[in-house]
Structure formats: structure tokens, C-alpha cells
Amino acid sequence: MMQVCLNGSRTAADGAAVPLTPESMAGSAAGAVAAGARDIHVHPKTPCGQDTLSPRVLATTLSAIRARVPVPVGVTTGAWAEPDPAARLERIRAWTVLPDHASVNWHEPGAEETAALLMERGVGVEAGIWSGTDGAERFAASPLGPKVLRVLAEVTDMDPAGAVSSARALLSTLGDAHGRPVLLHGEDGGAWPVLRLAGRLGLATRVGLEDVLLLPDGERAGSNGELVAAGLAEYGAGRSGTEGWRPGA
């Protein structure tokens, strides 16, 4: 499964290709699905371009995207969008239009409560387990672990030479991940090496302007659809063992 991550916490400073309005997110999602994406992860934005859990913004964003694509759509619940755990829960309780799934970063304060509320509301939970945090250990001990939709193994090492080792270490720490499917991905300099590793391992993965602004050849990506098309080609190369990347390349 190839997920597209449309925008993340990026802003207008990251280039015109990053979709920041509901309409541009919907258009970008449509292009990505046409290129082969089968799932969408998006960060709804305020008019000034900041991530938000606002029920009004969420409803507008989800409705716009769903009018253009037939695939599941998920959102973030990252602490940067609402730092106060109690306020985060109030926001989620007030959602009038629900996403198909939402990511919960297990190392963040209030993760268990956030995940429990999402499940109670019928929203699938993507357990975000970041390398370099205690998220894997917390998730291993969580009674909610067997109930999540999938695990997002998120490699924060952006060094192309070290990201694959960091990814393997993270997967080792996750163990059987409560038997849940694992989606492995990296970011920036580590995005393409980790995506190819996901191909070699047969794991789900994701790509998009949240994770990387550049194509494998170093050219700036013009759209999420362009990244998805390149991602599927790189994933296929990983599956066949013919990928050209090597540490230090």
C-alpha cells in the first residue's frame, strides 16, 4: 500500500507545490491517487497555514478531498497542532466530519487518551512510532496496541547513509508490533533510502511533500502525484533488489 502524505507541517516557504488550502489539497490528492496512491494522510490548515484540529477546518478539508477521491483519508493529531492534551481531546470530541483514520504519536503526552477517544468515535488509529523516542517501548506496553489500524514506523534520521540502519533498529525495537500492519517511511534525506527498504521488506510505505521535497534524482518535485509515481518505481526497484542506492551514494 502506497500512502501519500500531502503536506505535513510544511508552509508556503517550502514551495508552491505544497497544498495548503482545502481546494489545493483535494486537487493534489486527486493527482496522487491517479498516480497510484491508495491512502491519504493530510494536515488540515488554518487560513494562515498552521496545522489545526479545528472541527470546522477538518470538515471543510475532508469534504473537499472526499469529493475528488474514493480512498481513505486520515489526519494528524500531532501535539504541535494542539499542544494541550485535554484541549486536543475536546477538539476531537467536537469533530462533526470524521476522518477514516488519524495518526497518534505514541511518544507525545496524552497519546493513549487520544487513541482511545478516536477508537471510541470509530476512527482508525495509526500509531506513530518515531525513531529516537520511547514511542516503541510505550506502544509495546499499551493495551490499545492490538486495536490500532496500523503502525507508522517513522524514521527521523535524515542522513541518507544512516537512515536504513535507523529504520532496521526501529523495526527491531517494534518487534511484532502487536501483530498490526507496519508502514515504514523516512523523511528528507532519508525518505528514498527508507522507501526502498520498505520495498525490499514488503512493507507498506508512504511518500509526499510532507516527507520529501525532492525526487530521487535530486530535482524538486512539482507535485505529490510526481512523488507517488517516483515512489512506486523506487518501491518496485526495492522489491526486485535492483535499487541503485547504497550508503554514502
mmCIF file of C-alpha atoms in Angstrom:
data_model
loop_
_atom_site.group_PDB
_atom_site.id
_atom_site.type_symbol
_atom_site.label_atom_id
_atom_site.label_comp_id
_atom_site.label_asym_id
_atom_site.label_seq_id
_atom_site.Cartn_x
_atom_site.Cartn_y
_atom_site.Cartn_z
ATOM 1 C CA MET A 1 0.000 0.000 0.000
ATOM 2 C CA MET A 2 1.328 3.412 -1.001
ATOM 3 C CA GLN A 3 0.050 6.263 1.143
ATOM 4 C CA VAL A 4 0.528 9.878 0.092
ATOM 5 C CA CYS A 5 1.325 12.455 2.775
ATOM 6 C CA LEU A 6 0.119 15.640 1.133
ATOM 7 C CA ASN A 7 1.630 18.487 3.143
ATOM 8 C CA GLY A 8 2.624 17.806 6.755
ATOM 9 C CA SER A 9 3.742 20.794 8.773
ATOM 10 C CA ARG A 10 5.236 22.461 5.718
ATOM 11 C CA THR A 11 4.311 26.026 4.848
ATOM 12 C CA ALA A 12 4.308 28.329 1.835
ATOM 13 C CA ALA A 13 8.038 28.793 2.419
ATOM 14 C CA ASP A 14 8.514 25.191 1.231
ATOM 15 C CA GLY A 15 7.268 25.999 -2.271
ATOM 16 C CA ALA A 16 4.105 26.438 -4.285
ATOM 17 C CA ALA A 17 3.680 22.676 -4.763
ATOM 18 C CA VAL A 18 2.751 22.194 -1.078
ATOM 19 C CA PRO A 19 -1.072 22.249 -0.838
ATOM 20 C CA LEU A 20 -2.296 24.492 1.967
ATOM 21 C CA THR A 21 -5.990 25.131 1.210
ATOM 22 C CA PRO A 22 -8.792 22.556 1.134
ATOM 23 C CA GLU A 23 -9.156 23.024 -2.617
ATOM 24 C CA SER A 24 -5.458 22.604 -3.325
ATOM 25 C CA MET A 25 -5.282 19.586 -1.004
ATOM 26 C CA ALA A 26 -8.183 17.996 -2.873
ATOM 27 C CA GLY A 27 -6.557 18.618 -6.243
ATOM 28 C CA SER A 28 -3.216 17.302 -5.016
ATOM 29 C CA ALA A 29 -4.923 14.229 -3.562
ATOM 30 C CA ALA A 30 -6.644 13.541 -6.880
ATOM 31 C CA GLY A 31 -3.321 13.729 -8.714
ATOM 32 C CA ALA A 32 -1.669 11.422 -6.207
ATOM 33 C CA VAL A 33 -4.453 8.835 -6.414
ATOM 34 C CA ALA A 34 -4.298 8.957 -10.202
ATOM 35 C CA ALA A 35 -0.563 8.216 -9.869
ATOM 36 C CA GLY A 36 -1.245 5.167 -7.682
ATOM 37 C CA ALA A 37 -1.700 6.305 -4.064
ATOM 38 C CA ARG A 38 -4.235 4.181 -2.180
ATOM 39 C CA ASP A 39 -4.499 6.154 1.069
ATOM 40 C CA ILE A 40 -4.149 9.814 2.070
ATOM 41 C CA HIS A 41 -2.606 11.490 5.102
ATOM 42 C CA VAL A 42 -3.222 15.235 5.361
ATOM 43 C CA HIS A 43 -2.679 18.089 7.812
ATOM 44 C CA PRO A 44 -5.695 20.449 7.714
ATOM 45 C CA LYS A 45 -4.547 24.080 7.828
ATOM 46 C CA THR A 46 -5.841 27.366 9.173
ATOM 47 C CA PRO A 47 -6.095 30.235 6.662
ATOM 48 C CA CYS A 48 -2.648 31.356 7.824
ATOM 49 C CA GLY A 49 -1.198 27.935 7.035
ATOM 50 C CA GLN A 50 -0.856 26.413 10.512
ATOM 51 C CA ASP A 51 -1.798 22.814 11.363
ATOM 52 C CA THR A 52 -5.075 22.604 13.240
ATOM 53 C CA LEU A 53 -7.560 20.153 14.745
ATOM 54 C CA SER A 54 -10.410 22.657 14.324
ATOM 55 C CA PRO A 55 -13.715 20.842 13.664
ATOM 56 C CA ARG A 56 -14.691 23.446 11.053
ATOM 57 C CA VAL A 57 -11.394 23.255 9.154
ATOM 58 C CA LEU A 58 -11.341 19.459 9.386
ATOM 59 C CA ALA A 59 -14.867 19.199 7.978
ATOM 60 C CA THR A 60 -14.095 21.515 5.079
ATOM 61 C CA THR A 61 -10.830 19.749 4.256
ATOM 62 C CA LEU A 62 -12.190 16.210 4.425
ATOM 63 C CA SER A 63 -15.279 17.082 2.410
ATOM 64 C CA ALA A 64 -13.188 18.710 -0.323
ATOM 65 C CA ILE A 65 -10.837 15.728 -0.603
ATOM 66 C CA ARG A 66 -13.589 13.117 -0.495
ATOM 67 C CA ALA A 67 -15.400 14.901 -3.311
ATOM 68 C CA ARG A 68 -12.371 14.155 -5.516
ATOM 69 C CA VAL A 69 -11.068 10.744 -4.422
ATOM 70 C CA PRO A 70 -12.578 7.400 -3.266
ATOM 71 C CA VAL A 71 -9.719 6.285 -0.984
ATOM 72 C CA PRO A 72 -9.417 6.518 2.844
ATOM 73 C CA VAL A 73 -8.363 9.903 4.207
ATOM 74 C CA GLY A 74 -6.521 10.375 7.501
ATOM 75 C CA VAL A 75 -5.347 13.371 9.503
ATOM 76 C CA THR A 76 -2.732 14.210 12.100
ATOM 77 C CA THR A 77 -3.343 14.667 15.827
ATOM 78 C CA GLY A 78 0.244 15.834 16.433
ATOM 79 C CA ALA A 79 0.914 17.831 19.573
ATOM 80 C CA TRP A 80 2.104 20.804 17.506
ATOM 81 C CA ALA A 81 -1.481 21.192 16.192
ATOM 82 C CA GLU A 82 -2.852 21.298 19.772
ATOM 83 C CA PRO A 83 -0.178 21.167 22.498
ATOM 84 C CA ASP A 84 -2.548 20.750 25.450
ATOM 85 C CA PRO A 85 -3.675 17.089 25.732
ATOM 86 C CA ALA A 86 -7.016 17.991 27.310
ATOM 87 C CA ALA A 87 -7.759 20.595 24.644
ATOM 88 C CA ARG A 88 -6.786 18.041 21.989
ATOM 89 C CA LEU A 89 -9.447 15.655 23.288
ATOM 90 C CA GLU A 90 -12.052 18.427 23.285
ATOM 91 C CA ARG A 91 -11.240 19.216 19.681
ATOM 92 C CA ILE A 92 -11.633 15.575 18.657
ATOM 93 C CA ARG A 93 -14.923 15.266 20.559
ATOM 94 C CA ALA A 94 -16.202 18.262 18.586
ATOM 95 C CA TRP A 95 -15.379 16.858 15.142
ATOM 96 C CA THR A 96 -18.553 16.730 13.047
ATOM 97 C CA VAL A 97 -16.955 15.085 9.995
ATOM 98 C CA LEU A 98 -14.712 12.167 10.887
ATOM 99 C CA PRO A 99 -11.578 11.038 9.062
ATOM 100 C CA ASP A 100 -11.164 7.371 8.196
ATOM 101 C CA HIS A 101 -8.068 7.298 10.382
ATOM 102 C CA ALA A 102 -5.793 9.590 12.376
ATOM 103 C CA SER A 103 -2.156 9.327 13.372
ATOM 104 C CA VAL A 104 -1.248 9.420 17.064
ATOM 105 C CA ASN A 105 2.398 9.894 18.008
ATOM 106 C CA TRP A 106 2.923 7.465 20.860
ATOM 107 C CA HIS A 107 5.785 9.405 22.466
ATOM 108 C CA GLU A 108 3.640 12.512 22.936
ATOM 109 C CA PRO A 109 1.806 13.330 26.184
ATOM 110 C CA GLY A 110 -1.804 12.167 26.045
ATOM 111 C CA ALA A 111 -1.264 9.630 23.264
ATOM 112 C CA GLU A 112 -3.181 6.813 24.962
ATOM 113 C CA GLU A 113 -6.165 9.028 25.724
ATOM 114 C CA THR A 114 -6.172 10.445 22.197
ATOM 115 C CA ALA A 115 -6.072 6.985 20.648
ATOM 116 C CA ALA A 116 -8.798 5.688 22.955
ATOM 117 C CA LEU A 117 -11.114 8.577 22.062
ATOM 118 C CA LEU A 118 -10.527 8.132 18.342
ATOM 119 C CA MET A 119 -11.348 4.434 18.623
ATOM 120 C CA GLU A 120 -14.457 5.252 20.632
ATOM 121 C CA ARG A 121 -15.554 7.552 17.817
ATOM 122 C CA GLY A 122 -14.929 4.872 15.196
ATOM 123 C CA VAL A 123 -11.783 6.439 13.735
ATOM 124 C CA GLY A 124 -8.903 4.115 12.874
ATOM 125 C CA VAL A 125 -5.648 4.862 14.686
ATOM 126 C CA GLU A 126 -2.258 4.940 13.021
ATOM 127 C CA ALA A 127 0.267 4.539 15.845
ATOM 128 C CA GLY A 128 3.138 6.875 15.030
ATOM 129 C CA ILE A 129 6.342 5.346 16.405
ATOM 130 C CA TRP A 130 9.267 7.703 15.852
ATOM 131 C CA SER A 131 12.872 6.606 15.918
ATOM 132 C CA GLY A 132 14.873 8.367 18.610
ATOM 133 C CA THR A 133 11.935 8.369 21.069
ATOM 134 C CA ASP A 134 10.493 5.978 23.639
ATOM 135 C CA GLY A 135 7.405 5.512 21.467
ATOM 136 C CA ALA A 136 8.168 1.865 20.654
ATOM 137 C CA GLU A 137 8.539 0.942 24.313
ATOM 138 C CA ARG A 138 5.329 2.759 25.239
ATOM 139 C CA PHE A 139 3.464 1.114 22.375
ATOM 140 C CA ALA A 140 4.718 -2.346 23.356
ATOM 141 C CA ALA A 141 3.168 -1.853 26.795
ATOM 142 C CA SER A 142 -0.087 -0.341 25.527
ATOM 143 C CA PRO A 143 -3.343 -2.295 25.844
ATOM 144 C CA LEU A 144 -4.525 -0.382 22.778
ATOM 145 C CA GLY A 145 -1.721 -1.769 20.602
ATOM 146 C CA PRO A 146 -3.678 -4.737 19.206
ATOM 147 C CA LYS A 147 -6.567 -2.411 18.292
ATOM 148 C CA VAL A 148 -4.751 0.121 16.094
ATOM 149 C CA LEU A 149 -5.262 0.189 12.335
ATOM 150 C CA ARG A 150 -1.543 0.145 11.594
ATOM 151 C CA VAL A 151 1.831 1.228 12.917
ATOM 152 C CA LEU A 152 3.637 4.136 11.268
ATOM 153 C CA ALA A 153 7.334 3.389 11.738
ATOM 154 C CA GLU A 154 8.701 6.898 11.254
ATOM 155 C CA VAL A 155 12.461 7.188 10.720
ATOM 156 C CA THR A 156 13.613 10.639 11.807
ATOM 157 C CA ASP A 157 17.242 10.108 10.754
ATOM 158 C CA MET A 158 17.597 12.329 7.684
ATOM 159 C CA ASP A 159 21.122 11.185 6.816
ATOM 160 C CA PRO A 160 20.929 9.050 3.641
ATOM 161 C CA ALA A 161 23.838 6.933 4.879
ATOM 162 C CA GLY A 162 22.312 6.225 8.287
ATOM 163 C CA ALA A 163 18.567 6.162 7.718
ATOM 164 C CA VAL A 164 18.386 2.496 6.688
ATOM 165 C CA SER A 165 20.279 1.388 9.801
ATOM 166 C CA SER A 166 17.980 3.562 11.906
ATOM 167 C CA ALA A 167 14.966 2.004 10.177
ATOM 168 C CA ARG A 168 16.154 -1.530 10.853
ATOM 169 C CA ALA A 169 16.815 -0.640 14.502
ATOM 170 C CA LEU A 170 13.332 0.840 14.833
ATOM 171 C CA LEU A 171 11.710 -2.235 13.302
ATOM 172 C CA SER A 172 13.710 -4.452 15.646
ATOM 173 C CA THR A 173 12.518 -2.448 18.648
ATOM 174 C CA LEU A 174 8.910 -2.693 17.433
ATOM 175 C CA GLY A 175 9.117 -6.487 17.347
ATOM 176 C CA ASP A 176 5.809 -7.940 16.184
ATOM 177 C CA ALA A 177 4.060 -4.548 16.678
ATOM 178 C CA HIS A 178 1.112 -6.296 18.384
ATOM 179 C CA GLY A 179 0.559 -8.111 15.094
ATOM 180 C CA ARG A 180 -0.561 -4.929 13.342
ATOM 181 C CA PRO A 181 0.489 -3.929 9.787
ATOM 182 C CA VAL A 182 3.548 -1.682 9.626
ATOM 183 C CA LEU A 183 4.003 1.279 7.292
ATOM 184 C CA LEU A 184 7.671 2.272 7.104
ATOM 185 C CA HIS A 185 8.794 5.701 5.921
ATOM 186 C CA GLY A 186 11.582 8.237 6.256
ATOM 187 C CA GLU A 187 11.913 11.953 5.700
ATOM 188 C CA ASP A 188 14.002 14.362 3.658
ATOM 189 C CA GLY A 189 17.444 12.835 3.061
ATOM 190 C CA GLY A 190 16.297 9.503 4.491
ATOM 191 C CA ALA A 191 12.997 9.316 2.620
ATOM 192 C CA TRP A 192 14.109 7.471 -0.530
ATOM 193 C CA PRO A 193 16.532 5.017 1.129
ATOM 194 C CA VAL A 194 13.864 4.041 3.672
ATOM 195 C CA LEU A 195 11.186 3.732 0.985
ATOM 196 C CA ARG A 196 13.417 1.341 -0.947
ATOM 197 C CA LEU A 197 13.998 -0.643 2.239
ATOM 198 C CA ALA A 198 10.224 -0.893 2.673
ATOM 199 C CA GLY A 199 10.113 -2.350 -0.835
ATOM 200 C CA ARG A 200 12.771 -4.919 -0.018
ATOM 201 C CA LEU A 201 10.914 -5.902 3.130
ATOM 202 C CA GLY A 202 7.464 -5.884 1.522
ATOM 203 C CA LEU A 203 6.097 -3.291 3.955
ATOM 204 C CA ALA A 204 3.577 -0.576 3.234
ATOM 205 C CA THR A 205 5.123 2.859 2.811
ATOM 206 C CA ARG A 206 4.308 6.447 2.010
ATOM 207 C CA VAL A 207 5.693 9.417 0.117
ATOM 208 C CA GLY A 208 4.634 13.002 -0.408
ATOM 209 C CA LEU A 209 5.596 16.586 0.179
ATOM 210 C CA GLU A 210 5.332 16.143 3.944
ATOM 211 C CA ASP A 211 8.251 13.726 3.847
ATOM 212 C CA VAL A 212 10.407 14.905 0.951
ATOM 213 C CA LEU A 213 10.540 17.820 -1.484
ATOM 214 C CA LEU A 214 12.992 16.239 -3.916
ATOM 215 C CA LEU A 215 12.680 13.398 -6.410
ATOM 216 C CA PRO A 216 15.208 10.536 -6.284
ATOM 217 C CA ASP A 217 17.394 12.317 -8.864
ATOM 218 C CA GLY A 218 17.577 15.418 -6.662
ATOM 219 C CA GLU A 219 15.209 17.511 -8.774
ATOM 220 C CA ARG A 220 12.497 19.410 -6.925
ATOM 221 C CA ALA A 221 9.141 17.638 -7.084
ATOM 222 C CA GLY A 222 6.394 19.504 -8.850
ATOM 223 C CA SER A 223 3.514 17.700 -7.150
ATOM 224 C CA ASN A 224 2.511 14.891 -4.842
ATOM 225 C CA GLY A 225 1.489 12.875 -7.896
ATOM 226 C CA GLU A 226 5.018 13.130 -9.234
ATOM 227 C CA LEU A 227 6.387 11.864 -5.915
ATOM 228 C CA VAL A 228 3.922 8.956 -5.819
ATOM 229 C CA ALA A 229 4.846 7.880 -9.335
ATOM 230 C CA ALA A 230 8.546 8.007 -8.438
ATOM 231 C CA GLY A 231 7.842 6.266 -5.145
ATOM 232 C CA LEU A 232 6.121 3.337 -6.808
ATOM 233 C CA ALA A 233 9.038 2.958 -9.219
ATOM 234 C CA GLU A 234 11.560 3.066 -6.367
ATOM 235 C CA TYR A 235 9.474 0.643 -4.317
ATOM 236 C CA GLY A 236 9.378 -1.748 -7.243
ATOM 237 C CA ALA A 237 13.142 -1.487 -7.608
ATOM 238 C CA GLY A 238 13.496 -2.307 -3.947
ATOM 239 C CA ARG A 239 11.248 -5.342 -4.328
ATOM 240 C CA SER A 240 13.372 -6.650 -7.179
ATOM 241 C CA GLY A 241 16.623 -5.886 -5.371
ATOM 242 C CA THR A 242 17.828 -3.651 -8.180
ATOM 243 C CA GLU A 243 17.758 -0.312 -6.400
ATOM 244 C CA GLY A 244 20.783 1.860 -7.024
ATOM 245 C CA TRP A 245 21.092 3.453 -3.567
ATOM 246 C CA ARG A 246 23.919 2.483 -1.256
ATOM 247 C CA PRO A 247 25.231 4.107 1.940
ATOM 248 C CA GLY A 248 27.156 7.212 1.059
ATOM 249 C CA ALA A 249 25.820 7.357 -2.504
#
